[in-house]
Amino acid sequence: RSGSSNFLRLIRCIVFYLFCSWPNPDSAMSAQQAGLPLWVNVSTGGLGGIFGWIWVHPVYTCSLQINLASLQSPGKKLSLPSVVTKTWNEEGVRSLYSGLPAGILRQVFYASSRLGFFQIFKDAWGTHSEMDFTSRMCLASVAGGLAAYIACPCEVSLVRMSNDAALPMAARRNYKGIMDCAIRIAKEEGVGTFWRGCKPFVCRCCVVGATQVGTYDQFKSLFSSWGINGKSNVAFSSMTAGLVYTTATMPFESAKNRMASQKPNANGVLPYRSTFQTIAKVAAQEGLAKLYSGLVPYILFCGGHTLLMFSAMEELRRMYSSKMV
């Protein structure tokens, strides 16, 4: 009963934030155009990413478990309601937040460095050429890839901790926390394991950088030209950008999840060796649709995180700009 009341309280907090706390995109745009210091862009990007992740982590956990279900139990099909019900009854609501510290640490490194690299690249590019939509997408893609490489150890820990409860008891790693996970991976499997699945993660984040960061501003301008402004503009722009990058990155997400969570077979050989080998193997043996297992919760996760992250980030930047006036 206590768990249910806490869960309902959490839902009320989310609803209150969504309907009462969105920033005005016009004020956010003016804050961005004013030229903020690098540390402000980096810190607000990281804090915005953390804020969004805290709310959507349960959806990420469900998406991950559905995506890896066919790997762990061939032929097994899961849906978002069935995962939530099973987790609620067997593990408790708190298990949906397994791996949350790793998710937050991922945002500290990934979201912060992505925004930092993007501004550095943008400033350097602006001294030689005009910044257009294509340039913005390319620079955001490179920034996303570099940030992903830095954050890959956090991603491996996140995947393992979030999916551990879905494994059979004999196959669970039973990590006690983020530090225990990191120490055991280094001792038992080697430091190089932290970058297992790095290539699909980098590929995914290159696409995310281009489609999320690059298309967000574009959609804001598009919806504004259609007369959609204020809070609705933030909502439509964020969700549309999230939908675009969800569809584009799902195969890379599936490959990354499998490579990060895999175990060697009886001969000590890992079944998945590279990004495109993994994608091709899954498509050939299980069908192309398996690369999109868990698409619905993945859309909810990506769209929700995009909305909350950009909303929080722009509100923090607006608050900083208003203090400096």
Coordinates of C-alpha atoms in Angstrom, one line a residue, residues 57-247:
H57 CA 14.1 5.5 -15.9
P58 CA 11.3 3.0 -15.2
V59 CA 10.2 3.2 -18.8
Y60 CA 13.8 2.6 -19.9
T61 CA 14.0 -0.5 -17.7
C62 CA 10.9 -1.9 -19.3
S63 CA 12.1 -1.1 -22.8
L64 CA 15.4 -2.8 -22.1
Q65 CA 13.9 -5.9 -20.6
I66 CA 11.5 -6.3 -23.6
N67 CA 14.3 -5.7 -26.0
L68 CA 16.5 -8.4 -24.5
A69 CA 13.7 -10.9 -23.8
S70 CA 14.3 -12.8 -27.0
L71 CA 18.0 -13.1 -26.3
Q72 CA 17.4 -14.5 -22.8
S73 CA 14.3 -16.6 -23.6
P74 CA 13.9 -17.3 -27.4
G75 CA 10.3 -17.1 -28.5
K76 CA 9.3 -15.2 -25.4
K77 CA 7.2 -12.1 -26.1
L78 CA 6.6 -9.3 -23.6
S79 CA 4.6 -6.1 -23.7
L80 CA 4.8 -3.0 -21.6
P81 CA 1.7 -3.8 -19.4
S82 CA 3.0 -7.4 -18.8
V83 CA 6.4 -6.2 -17.8
V84 CA 5.0 -3.6 -15.4
T85 CA 2.6 -6.1 -13.9
K86 CA 5.2 -8.9 -13.5
T87 CA 7.7 -6.5 -11.9
W88 CA 5.0 -5.0 -9.6
N89 CA 3.9 -8.4 -8.3
E90 CA 7.3 -10.2 -8.1
E91 CA 10.0 -7.6 -7.5
G92 CA 8.2 -4.5 -6.3
V93 CA 8.0 -1.1 -7.9
R94 CA 11.5 -0.2 -6.7
S95 CA 13.1 -2.7 -9.0
L96 CA 12.0 -0.5 -12.0
Y97 CA 14.6 1.9 -10.7
S98 CA 17.4 -0.7 -10.7
G99 CA 20.4 0.9 -12.2
L100 CA 19.3 4.5 -11.6
P101 CA 22.7 5.6 -10.2
A102 CA 24.3 4.4 -13.4
G103 CA 21.7 6.2 -15.4
I104 CA 22.4 9.5 -13.5
L105 CA 26.2 9.0 -13.9
R106 CA 25.7 8.4 -17.6
Q107 CA 23.9 11.8 -17.9
V108 CA 26.7 13.5 -15.9
F109 CA 29.2 12.4 -18.5
Y110 CA 27.1 12.0 -21.7
A111 CA 24.7 14.9 -21.6
S112 CA 27.3 17.4 -20.2
S113 CA 30.1 16.5 -22.6
R114 CA 27.7 16.3 -25.6
L115 CA 26.6 19.9 -25.0
G116 CA 30.1 21.0 -24.3
F117 CA 31.6 19.5 -27.4
F118 CA 28.8 20.9 -29.5
Q119 CA 29.3 24.4 -28.4
I120 CA 33.1 24.2 -28.9
F121 CA 32.6 22.8 -32.4
K122 CA 29.9 25.3 -33.2
D123 CA 32.1 28.3 -32.0
A124 CA 35.0 27.0 -34.1
W125 CA 32.9 26.4 -37.1
G126 CA 31.3 29.9 -36.8
T127 CA 34.7 31.5 -37.2
H128 CA 35.1 30.0 -40.7
S129 CA 31.6 29.5 -42.1
E130 CA 27.9 30.2 -41.5
M131 CA 26.1 27.8 -39.3
D132 CA 23.2 26.2 -41.2
F133 CA 21.0 23.2 -40.5
T134 CA 23.3 20.7 -42.2
S135 CA 26.3 22.0 -40.3
R136 CA 24.4 21.9 -37.0
M137 CA 23.4 18.2 -37.6
C138 CA 26.9 17.1 -38.5
L139 CA 28.6 18.9 -35.5
A140 CA 25.9 17.5 -33.2
S141 CA 26.5 14.0 -34.5
V142 CA 30.3 14.2 -33.9
A143 CA 29.7 15.7 -30.4
G144 CA 27.3 12.9 -29.6
G145 CA 29.7 10.2 -30.7
L146 CA 32.6 11.6 -28.6
A147 CA 30.3 11.9 -25.6
A148 CA 29.1 8.3 -26.0
Y149 CA 32.7 7.0 -26.0
I150 CA 33.4 8.8 -22.7
A151 CA 30.1 7.6 -21.1
C152 CA 30.3 4.0 -22.4
P153 CA 31.4 2.5 -19.0
C154 CA 28.3 4.0 -17.4
E155 CA 26.2 2.6 -20.2
V156 CA 27.5 -0.9 -19.8
S157 CA 26.8 -0.7 -16.0
L158 CA 23.3 0.8 -16.7
V159 CA 22.3 -2.0 -19.1
R160 CA 23.5 -4.8 -16.8
M161 CA 22.0 -3.4 -13.6
S162 CA 18.6 -2.5 -15.2
N163 CA 18.2 -5.9 -16.8
D164 CA 19.5 -8.1 -14.0
A165 CA 16.1 -8.5 -12.3
A166 CA 14.7 -9.9 -15.6
L167 CA 17.2 -12.7 -15.7
P168 CA 16.7 -16.2 -14.2
M169 CA 18.0 -16.4 -10.7
A170 CA 21.0 -18.6 -11.7
A171 CA 22.0 -16.1 -14.4
R172 CA 21.8 -12.9 -12.3
R173 CA 24.9 -11.0 -11.5
N174 CA 23.3 -9.4 -8.3
Y175 CA 25.2 -6.2 -8.3
K176 CA 24.9 -4.3 -5.0
G177 CA 25.3 -0.9 -6.6
I178 CA 27.2 1.1 -9.2
M179 CA 30.6 0.8 -7.4
D180 CA 30.1 -2.9 -6.9
C181 CA 29.2 -3.3 -10.6
A182 CA 32.2 -1.3 -11.8
I183 CA 34.7 -3.2 -9.5
R184 CA 33.4 -6.6 -10.4
I185 CA 33.4 -5.9 -14.2
A186 CA 37.0 -4.7 -13.9
K187 CA 38.1 -7.7 -11.8
E188 CA 36.1 -10.5 -13.4
E189 CA 36.0 -9.5 -17.1
G190 CA 38.7 -6.8 -17.5
V191 CA 38.6 -3.1 -18.0
G192 CA 38.0 -3.5 -21.7
T193 CA 34.5 -4.8 -21.0
F194 CA 33.4 -1.3 -20.1
W195 CA 33.6 -0.5 -23.8
R196 CA 31.8 -3.7 -24.9
G197 CA 29.1 -2.5 -27.2
C198 CA 30.9 0.8 -27.6
K199 CA 30.6 0.9 -31.4
P200 CA 26.8 0.6 -31.6
F201 CA 26.5 3.0 -28.7
V202 CA 28.7 5.6 -30.5
C203 CA 26.7 5.0 -33.7
R204 CA 23.5 5.4 -31.9
C205 CA 24.6 8.6 -30.2
C206 CA 25.9 10.1 -33.5
V207 CA 22.4 9.6 -34.9
V208 CA 20.8 10.9 -31.6
G209 CA 23.0 14.0 -31.8
A210 CA 22.0 14.7 -35.3
T211 CA 18.3 13.9 -35.0
Q212 CA 17.6 15.1 -31.4
V213 CA 19.8 18.2 -31.0
G214 CA 19.8 19.0 -34.7
T215 CA 16.0 18.6 -35.3
Y216 CA 14.7 20.1 -32.1
D217 CA 15.5 23.7 -33.0
Q218 CA 14.2 23.1 -36.6
F219 CA 10.9 21.7 -35.3
K220 CA 10.5 24.7 -32.9
S221 CA 10.8 27.1 -35.9
L222 CA 8.4 24.9 -38.0
F223 CA 5.7 24.7 -35.3
S224 CA 6.1 28.4 -34.5
S225 CA 5.5 29.2 -38.2
W226 CA 2.3 27.2 -37.9
G227 CA 1.2 29.4 -35.0
I228 CA 2.0 26.9 -32.3
N229 CA 3.9 28.8 -29.6
G230 CA 4.5 28.8 -25.8
K231 CA 4.2 25.5 -23.9
S232 CA 2.7 23.6 -26.8
N233 CA 5.7 24.5 -28.9
V234 CA 8.1 22.9 -26.4
A235 CA 5.9 19.8 -26.1
F236 CA 5.4 19.2 -29.9
S237 CA 9.0 20.0 -30.8
S238 CA 10.4 17.7 -28.1
M239 CA 8.1 14.8 -28.8
T240 CA 8.6 15.1 -32.6
A241 CA 12.4 15.2 -32.2
G242 CA 12.1 12.2 -29.9
L243 CA 10.0 10.2 -32.4
V244 CA 12.5 10.9 -35.2
Y245 CA 15.5 9.8 -33.3
T246 CA 13.7 6.8 -31.8
T247 CA 12.9 5.4 -35.2

